[in-house]
Amino acid sequence: MPANAALRDYLLTRRSVGIAFLREPGPTPAELEQILTIGTRVPDHGKITPWRLVLIEGEARQQAGERLAEIAARHNPDLDAASLDIERQRFLPAPLTIGVISSPKEHPKVPELEQLLSAGNVAFNLLHAAHALGFAASWVTRWYAFDAEAAAMLGLRLGERFVGFVHIGTPTAVIEDRPRPDLNDIVSRWVDRS
């Protein structure tokens, strides 16, 4: 089978684009369906689907930000107006954010760690899918992924956790690549030392 040079080159140059550089237009409904379909084609030992997705788009982006600002103000009454405005803008300007939730299931052969890693694969596949359709994306977690009240407001259920939020939009800037680790520093070969 011949090598897929285009796929190889993409994987060698894939780069996240920060949320501040993601604008309209976002995916059409048909493109979103493709992104979600590709995003959920991940290893899933036991076929138990240990993840869920929450879409934050349209007017819901501003509404979710307002709710985050309210929660942040309750948790920290000393926050100034500028800090609260940052919370209001959490899901802007990107036209689409997909919250990726680890939703583990009881299973005798699939430990929760494997299920969490499967959810992480969904988040990463969503990045690939967005790029494959000509968009850019950024996978982030913020305080609201770990705050019980904020996470519940964003759709988390009991026993679940966010693995992150994938922001998707049209890139407005070309982001320079960051330094990558030297393979000699991170790769070793196992040797039997018995």
CSV table of C-alpha atoms in Angstrom, one decimal:
chain,number,residue,atom,x,y,z
A,1,MET,CA,0.0,0.0,0.0
A,2,PRO,CA,1.5,3.3,-1.0
A,3,ALA,CA,2.2,5.9,1.7
A,4,ASN,CA,-0.4,8.7,2.0
A,5,ALA,CA,2.0,11.7,1.7
A,6,ALA,CA,-0.8,14.3,2.2
A,7,LEU,CA,-1.8,12.6,5.5
A,8,ARG,CA,1.8,12.3,6.6
A,9,ASP,CA,2.5,15.9,5.8
A,10,TYR,CA,-0.6,17.0,7.7
A,11,LEU,CA,0.4,15.0,10.8
A,12,LEU,CA,3.9,16.4,10.7
A,13,THR,CA,2.6,20.0,10.6
A,14,ARG,CA,-0.7,19.9,12.6
A,15,ARG,CA,-0.9,22.9,14.8
A,16,SER,CA,-3.5,24.1,17.2
A,17,VAL,CA,-4.8,27.7,16.6
A,18,GLY,CA,-5.6,29.7,19.7
A,19,ILE,CA,-9.2,30.6,20.4
A,20,ALA,CA,-8.6,34.3,19.9
A,21,PHE,CA,-7.7,33.5,16.2
A,22,LEU,CA,-10.9,31.5,15.5
A,23,ARG,CA,-13.8,33.3,13.8
A,24,GLU,CA,-16.9,32.8,11.7
A,25,PRO,CA,-17.7,31.0,9.6
A,26,GLY,CA,-18.0,27.8,11.6
A,27,PRO,CA,-19.0,24.4,10.3
A,28,THR,CA,-22.3,24.0,8.5
A,29,PRO,CA,-24.7,21.4,9.9
A,30,ALA,CA,-23.4,18.9,7.3
A,31,GLU,CA,-19.7,19.7,8.2
A,32,LEU,CA,-20.5,19.5,11.9
A,33,GLU,CA,-22.0,16.0,11.4
A,34,GLN,CA,-18.8,15.0,9.6
A,35,ILE,CA,-16.7,16.5,12.4
A,36,LEU,CA,-18.7,14.6,15.0
A,37,THR,CA,-18.6,11.4,13.0
A,38,ILE,CA,-14.8,11.5,12.6
A,39,GLY,CA,-14.3,12.7,16.2
A,40,THR,CA,-16.0,9.6,17.6
A,41,ARG,CA,-14.1,7.1,15.5
A,42,VAL,CA,-11.7,6.2,18.3
A,43,PRO,CA,-10.5,3.1,20.2
A,44,ASP,CA,-13.4,2.0,22.4
A,45,HIS,CA,-12.5,-1.3,24.1
A,46,GLY,CA,-15.8,-3.1,24.9
A,47,LYS,CA,-17.8,-0.8,22.5
A,48,ILE,CA,-19.2,1.0,25.6
A,49,THR,CA,-19.0,4.6,24.3
A,50,PRO,CA,-17.6,6.1,27.5
A,51,TRP,CA,-17.9,9.7,26.4
A,52,ARG,CA,-20.5,12.4,25.5
A,53,LEU,CA,-20.3,15.7,23.6
A,54,VAL,CA,-22.0,19.0,24.4
A,55,LEU,CA,-22.2,21.6,21.6
A,56,ILE,CA,-21.9,25.3,22.5
A,57,GLU,CA,-22.8,27.4,19.5
A,58,GLY,CA,-24.8,30.4,18.3
A,59,GLU,CA,-26.3,32.5,21.1
A,60,ALA,CA,-25.6,29.8,23.7
A,61,ARG,CA,-21.9,30.9,23.6
A,62,GLN,CA,-22.7,34.3,25.1
A,63,GLN,CA,-25.3,32.8,27.5
A,64,ALA,CA,-22.8,30.2,28.8
A,65,GLY,CA,-20.2,32.9,29.2
A,66,GLU,CA,-22.7,35.0,31.3
A,67,ARG,CA,-23.4,32.0,33.5
A,68,LEU,CA,-19.6,31.4,33.9
A,69,ALA,CA,-19.2,35.0,35.0
A,70,GLU,CA,-21.9,34.7,37.6
A,71,ILE,CA,-20.4,31.6,39.0
A,72,ALA,CA,-16.9,33.1,39.0
A,73,ALA,CA,-18.2,36.2,40.8
A,74,ARG,CA,-19.8,34.0,43.5
A,75,HIS,CA,-16.6,32.0,44.0
A,76,ASN,CA,-14.4,35.1,44.0
A,77,PRO,CA,-16.3,38.4,44.9
A,78,ASP,CA,-13.1,40.4,44.5
A,79,LEU,CA,-13.0,39.8,40.7
A,80,ASP,CA,-12.8,43.0,38.8
A,81,ALA,CA,-14.9,43.9,35.8
A,82,ALA,CA,-12.2,43.0,33.3
A,83,SER,CA,-11.8,39.5,34.8
A,84,LEU,CA,-15.6,39.0,34.7
A,85,ASP,CA,-15.5,40.1,31.0
A,86,ILE,CA,-12.9,37.4,30.3
A,87,GLU,CA,-15.3,34.8,31.7
A,88,ARG,CA,-18.2,36.2,29.5
A,89,GLN,CA,-16.0,35.7,26.4
A,90,ARG,CA,-14.8,32.2,27.2
A,91,PHE,CA,-16.8,30.7,24.2
A,92,LEU,CA,-16.1,33.7,21.9
A,93,PRO,CA,-15.1,34.4,19.2
A,94,ALA,CA,-14.9,30.7,18.1
A,95,PRO,CA,-18.3,29.9,16.4
A,96,LEU,CA,-18.4,26.4,17.9
A,97,THR,CA,-17.1,24.7,21.0
A,98,ILE,CA,-17.5,21.0,21.7
A,99,GLY,CA,-17.3,20.0,25.3
A,100,VAL,CA,-15.8,16.5,25.5
A,101,ILE,CA,-17.0,14.5,28.5
A,102,SER,CA,-15.6,11.3,29.9
A,103,SER,CA,-18.7,9.3,30.9
A,104,PRO,CA,-17.3,6.0,32.3
A,105,LYS,CA,-19.4,2.9,32.4
A,106,GLU,CA,-19.1,-0.1,34.7
A,107,HIS,CA,-17.3,-2.8,32.8
A,108,PRO,CA,-15.4,-5.9,34.1
A,109,LYS,CA,-12.7,-5.7,31.4
A,110,VAL,CA,-12.4,-2.0,30.7
A,111,PRO,CA,-10.8,0.0,33.5
A,112,GLU,CA,-11.8,3.6,33.9
A,113,LEU,CA,-8.4,4.8,32.8
A,114,GLU,CA,-8.9,3.2,29.4
A,115,GLN,CA,-12.3,4.9,29.1
A,116,LEU,CA,-10.8,8.3,30.0
A,117,LEU,CA,-8.1,7.8,27.4
A,118,SER,CA,-10.8,7.0,24.8
A,119,ALA,CA,-12.5,10.3,25.6
A,120,GLY,CA,-9.2,12.1,25.2
A,121,ASN,CA,-8.9,10.5,21.8
A,122,VAL,CA,-12.3,11.9,20.9
A,123,ALA,CA,-11.0,15.4,21.7
A,124,PHE,CA,-7.9,14.9,19.6
A,125,ASN,CA,-9.9,13.4,16.7
A,126,LEU,CA,-12.2,16.4,16.7
A,127,LEU,CA,-9.1,18.6,16.1
A,128,HIS,CA,-8.1,16.4,13.2
A,129,ALA,CA,-11.6,16.5,11.8
A,130,ALA,CA,-11.9,20.2,12.0
A,131,HIS,CA,-8.6,20.6,10.2
A,132,ALA,CA,-9.6,18.0,7.6
A,133,LEU,CA,-12.6,20.2,6.7
A,134,GLY,CA,-10.5,23.4,6.4
A,135,PHE,CA,-11.1,24.8,9.9
A,136,ALA,CA,-8.7,25.3,12.8
A,137,ALA,CA,-9.2,24.2,16.3
A,138,SER,CA,-7.9,24.4,19.9
A,139,TRP,CA,-8.4,21.9,22.7
A,140,VAL,CA,-8.3,23.5,26.1
A,141,THR,CA,-9.4,23.0,29.7
A,142,ARG,CA,-10.1,25.9,32.0
A,143,TRP,CA,-11.2,26.3,35.6
A,144,TYR,CA,-14.8,25.5,34.6
A,145,ALA,CA,-13.8,22.0,33.5
A,146,PHE,CA,-12.9,21.2,37.2
A,147,ASP,CA,-15.4,23.4,39.1
A,148,ALA,CA,-18.5,21.3,40.0
A,149,GLU,CA,-21.0,24.1,39.7
A,150,ALA,CA,-19.7,25.4,36.4
A,151,ALA,CA,-19.2,21.9,34.9
A,152,ALA,CA,-22.8,20.9,35.8
A,153,MET,CA,-24.1,24.1,34.3
A,154,LEU,CA,-22.2,23.2,31.1
A,155,GLY,CA,-23.8,19.7,31.0
A,156,LEU,CA,-21.8,17.4,33.2
A,157,ARG,CA,-23.7,14.6,35.0
A,158,LEU,CA,-22.8,12.8,38.2
A,159,GLY,CA,-19.7,10.6,37.8
A,160,GLU,CA,-18.5,12.4,34.7
A,161,ARG,CA,-15.7,14.8,34.0
A,162,PHE,CA,-14.7,17.1,31.1
A,163,VAL,CA,-11.6,16.2,29.3
A,164,GLY,CA,-11.7,19.5,27.6
A,165,PHE,CA,-13.3,21.9,25.2
A,166,VAL,CA,-12.5,21.9,21.5
A,167,HIS,CA,-13.0,25.4,20.0
A,168,ILE,CA,-13.5,25.3,16.2
A,169,GLY,CA,-13.6,28.1,13.6
A,170,THR,CA,-12.0,29.7,10.6
A,171,PRO,CA,-8.4,30.7,11.4
A,172,THR,CA,-7.5,34.4,11.1
A,173,ALA,CA,-3.8,33.9,11.6
A,174,VAL,CA,-1.0,31.5,10.7
A,175,ILE,CA,0.5,30.3,14.0
A,176,GLU,CA,4.2,29.5,14.0
A,177,ASP,CA,5.1,26.0,15.2
A,178,ARG,CA,6.4,25.6,18.7
A,179,PRO,CA,9.6,23.7,19.5
A,180,ARG,CA,8.9,19.9,19.6
A,181,PRO,CA,10.8,17.5,21.9
A,182,ASP,CA,14.0,15.8,20.7
A,183,LEU,CA,13.1,12.2,20.2
A,184,ASN,CA,16.4,11.2,21.8
A,185,ASP,CA,15.1,12.8,25.0
A,186,ILE,CA,11.8,11.0,25.1
A,187,VAL,CA,12.3,7.6,23.4
A,188,SER,CA,14.1,4.6,24.9
A,189,ARG,CA,14.2,1.0,24.1
A,190,TRP,CA,13.3,-1.6,26.6
A,191,VAL,CA,16.1,-4.0,27.5
A,192,ASP,CA,15.6,-7.1,29.6
A,193,ARG,CA,17.7,-6.5,32.7
A,194,SER,CA,16.9,-9.7,34.6
